[in-house]
Amino acid sequence: MSRTLDIFVDLPQEIEHLIKELELILALKFELVSDGTDNWYEFRNSTITLTVGKHDFENDRDIKFEEYPYNLSIKALNISNELDRQKWRDDFASYVFQKLKATESYRLMLVDDLQVKLEEFAPLVKV
């Protein structure tokens, strides 16, 4: 099973606001997806899927999931070589994280496979 990299975003607004921001920042188009129980947004091409939604993960050690209401989950698709698949996933997750970080608008946390916190970012408070 393919591992994910996840970016957790702290944003007080509704998810639709985050989706509009992501579409503008990343120049991507998200689609609303539903499985009958949950709704989420998704961008998918031939090599990457990026899903965006609320989550219900509980804090785990130093990973404070509960402080970040939104989860962006990145997974590589249709790449048979594990190292290539990992590189595509890591590169795209880094791109998204850096683009969000550059806005200096959100608290962010990057997590590998929901197990290892790789990076956190908090914008400076403007006075």
mmCIF file of C-alpha atoms in Angstrom:
data_model
loop_
_atom_site.group_PDB
_atom_site.id
_atom_site.type_symbol
_atom_site.label_atom_id
_atom_site.label_comp_id
_atom_site.label_asym_id
_atom_site.label_seq_id
_atom_site.Cartn_x
_atom_site.Cartn_y
_atom_site.Cartn_z
ATOM 1 C CA MET A 1 0.000 0.000 0.000
ATOM 2 C CA SER A 2 1.244 3.413 -0.922
ATOM 3 C CA ARG A 3 2.163 5.749 1.916
ATOM 4 C CA THR A 4 0.926 9.305 2.077
ATOM 5 C CA LEU A 5 2.386 12.604 3.044
ATOM 6 C CA ASP A 6 -0.134 14.800 4.802
ATOM 7 C CA ILE A 7 -0.231 18.533 5.289
ATOM 8 C CA PHE A 8 -2.409 19.690 8.162
ATOM 9 C CA VAL A 9 -3.743 23.247 7.960
ATOM 10 C CA ASP A 10 -5.063 25.462 10.735
ATOM 11 C CA LEU A 11 -7.706 27.733 9.236
ATOM 12 C CA PRO A 12 -10.789 29.106 11.030
ATOM 13 C CA GLN A 13 -12.861 29.454 7.830
ATOM 14 C CA GLU A 14 -14.959 26.792 6.152
ATOM 15 C CA ILE A 15 -13.354 24.251 3.818
ATOM 16 C CA GLU A 16 -14.688 26.048 0.722
ATOM 17 C CA HIS A 17 -12.455 28.999 1.600
ATOM 18 C CA LEU A 18 -9.426 26.706 1.806
ATOM 19 C CA ILE A 19 -10.298 25.107 -1.543
ATOM 20 C CA LYS A 20 -10.534 28.511 -3.247
ATOM 21 C CA GLU A 21 -7.174 29.478 -1.743
ATOM 22 C CA LEU A 22 -5.564 26.206 -2.854
ATOM 23 C CA GLU A 23 -6.937 26.526 -6.389
ATOM 24 C CA LEU A 24 -5.482 30.034 -6.611
ATOM 25 C CA ILE A 25 -2.116 29.233 -4.982
ATOM 26 C CA LEU A 26 -1.524 25.927 -6.782
ATOM 27 C CA ALA A 27 -3.351 26.668 -10.078
ATOM 28 C CA LEU A 28 -5.286 23.408 -9.729
ATOM 29 C CA LYS A 29 -8.988 22.576 -9.907
ATOM 30 C CA PHE A 30 -10.562 20.506 -7.126
ATOM 31 C CA GLU A 31 -13.718 18.427 -7.422
ATOM 32 C CA LEU A 32 -16.153 17.680 -4.624
ATOM 33 C CA VAL A 33 -16.290 13.914 -3.994
ATOM 34 C CA SER A 34 -18.697 11.971 -1.786
ATOM 35 C CA ASP A 35 -18.928 8.338 -0.740
ATOM 36 C CA GLY A 36 -22.416 8.762 0.710
ATOM 37 C CA THR A 37 -21.087 9.310 4.231
ATOM 38 C CA ASP A 38 -18.216 11.787 3.890
ATOM 39 C CA ASN A 39 -17.451 14.643 1.507
ATOM 40 C CA TRP A 40 -13.995 15.818 0.488
ATOM 41 C CA TYR A 41 -12.285 17.655 -2.340
ATOM 42 C CA GLU A 42 -9.838 16.029 -4.699
ATOM 43 C CA PHE A 43 -7.326 16.900 -7.393
ATOM 44 C CA ARG A 44 -6.111 13.948 -9.442
ATOM 45 C CA ASN A 45 -3.911 13.550 -12.487
ATOM 46 C CA SER A 46 -2.077 10.527 -13.880
ATOM 47 C CA THR A 47 0.606 10.524 -11.151
ATOM 48 C CA ILE A 48 -0.709 12.376 -8.083
ATOM 49 C CA THR A 49 -3.837 12.574 -5.999
ATOM 50 C CA LEU A 50 -4.371 15.377 -3.499
ATOM 51 C CA THR A 51 -7.405 15.078 -1.248
ATOM 52 C CA VAL A 52 -8.587 17.833 1.073
ATOM 53 C CA GLY A 53 -11.033 17.448 3.912
ATOM 54 C CA LYS A 54 -11.705 17.649 7.611
ATOM 55 C CA HIS A 55 -10.265 14.884 9.758
ATOM 56 C CA ASP A 56 -10.920 13.287 13.134
ATOM 57 C CA PHE A 57 -7.381 12.233 14.062
ATOM 58 C CA GLU A 58 -6.488 12.538 17.724
ATOM 59 C CA ASN A 59 -3.217 13.957 19.036
ATOM 60 C CA ASP A 60 -0.404 11.404 19.015
ATOM 61 C CA ARG A 61 2.752 12.136 21.023
ATOM 62 C CA ASP A 62 4.167 15.394 19.594
ATOM 63 C CA ILE A 63 1.836 15.361 16.586
ATOM 64 C CA LYS A 64 -1.009 17.721 17.528
ATOM 65 C CA PHE A 65 -3.552 16.740 14.866
ATOM 66 C CA GLU A 66 -6.424 18.345 16.799
ATOM 67 C CA GLU A 67 -4.914 21.828 16.335
ATOM 68 C CA TYR A 68 -5.296 21.551 12.546
ATOM 69 C CA PRO A 69 -8.873 21.016 11.284
ATOM 70 C CA TYR A 70 -7.967 20.342 7.632
ATOM 71 C CA ASN A 71 -5.954 17.534 6.110
ATOM 72 C CA LEU A 72 -4.317 17.578 2.661
ATOM 73 C CA SER A 73 -3.283 14.039 1.792
ATOM 74 C CA ILE A 74 -0.862 13.407 -1.087
ATOM 75 C CA LYS A 75 -0.337 10.031 -2.737
ATOM 76 C CA ALA A 76 1.444 9.028 -5.948
ATOM 77 C CA LEU A 77 -0.455 6.917 -8.494
ATOM 78 C CA ASN A 78 0.342 4.627 -11.420
ATOM 79 C CA ILE A 79 4.089 4.481 -10.760
ATOM 80 C CA SER A 80 5.296 0.905 -10.400
ATOM 81 C CA ASN A 81 8.744 1.639 -8.931
ATOM 82 C CA GLU A 82 8.492 2.361 -5.189
ATOM 83 C CA LEU A 83 11.408 4.835 -5.188
ATOM 84 C CA ASP A 84 9.940 6.784 -8.107
ATOM 85 C CA ARG A 85 6.509 6.758 -6.479
ATOM 86 C CA GLN A 86 8.015 8.071 -3.235
ATOM 87 C CA LYS A 87 9.917 10.811 -5.084
ATOM 88 C CA TRP A 88 6.784 12.005 -6.935
ATOM 89 C CA ARG A 89 4.829 12.074 -3.663
ATOM 90 C CA ASP A 90 7.601 13.794 -1.695
ATOM 91 C CA ASP A 91 8.279 16.392 -4.397
ATOM 92 C CA PHE A 92 4.605 17.287 -4.819
ATOM 93 C CA ALA A 93 4.002 17.449 -1.057
ATOM 94 C CA SER A 94 7.048 19.695 -0.649
ATOM 95 C CA TYR A 95 5.797 21.934 -3.473
ATOM 96 C CA VAL A 96 2.350 22.290 -1.866
ATOM 97 C CA PHE A 97 3.811 22.850 1.617
ATOM 98 C CA GLN A 98 6.230 25.515 0.372
ATOM 99 C CA LYS A 99 3.497 27.309 -1.619
ATOM 100 C CA LEU A 100 1.238 27.420 1.448
ATOM 101 C CA LYS A 101 4.125 28.433 3.685
ATOM 102 C CA ALA A 102 5.040 31.300 1.315
ATOM 103 C CA THR A 103 1.618 32.891 1.852
ATOM 104 C CA GLU A 104 2.426 33.205 5.582
ATOM 105 C CA SER A 105 -1.309 32.812 6.203
ATOM 106 C CA TYR A 106 -1.629 29.407 7.865
ATOM 107 C CA ARG A 107 -0.183 27.245 10.596
ATOM 108 C CA LEU A 108 0.987 24.076 8.850
ATOM 109 C CA MET A 109 2.262 20.646 9.785
ATOM 110 C CA LEU A 110 3.789 18.121 7.365
ATOM 111 C CA VAL A 111 3.503 14.467 8.464
ATOM 112 C CA ASP A 112 4.811 11.257 6.873
ATOM 113 C CA ASP A 113 2.336 8.357 6.875
ATOM 114 C CA LEU A 114 0.491 9.903 9.875
ATOM 115 C CA GLN A 115 3.440 8.764 12.019
ATOM 116 C CA VAL A 116 6.363 11.196 11.759
ATOM 117 C CA LYS A 117 6.166 14.981 11.943
ATOM 118 C CA LEU A 118 8.566 16.320 9.308
ATOM 119 C CA GLU A 119 8.020 20.062 9.549
ATOM 120 C CA GLU A 120 5.848 22.713 11.152
ATOM 121 C CA PHE A 121 5.280 26.317 10.222
ATOM 122 C CA ALA A 122 3.596 29.178 12.057
ATOM 123 C CA PRO A 123 3.353 32.615 10.446
ATOM 124 C CA LEU A 124 4.687 35.562 12.383
ATOM 125 C CA VAL A 125 1.968 37.457 14.181
ATOM 126 C CA LYS A 126 1.518 40.875 12.620
ATOM 127 C CA VAL A 127 1.068 43.759 15.050
#
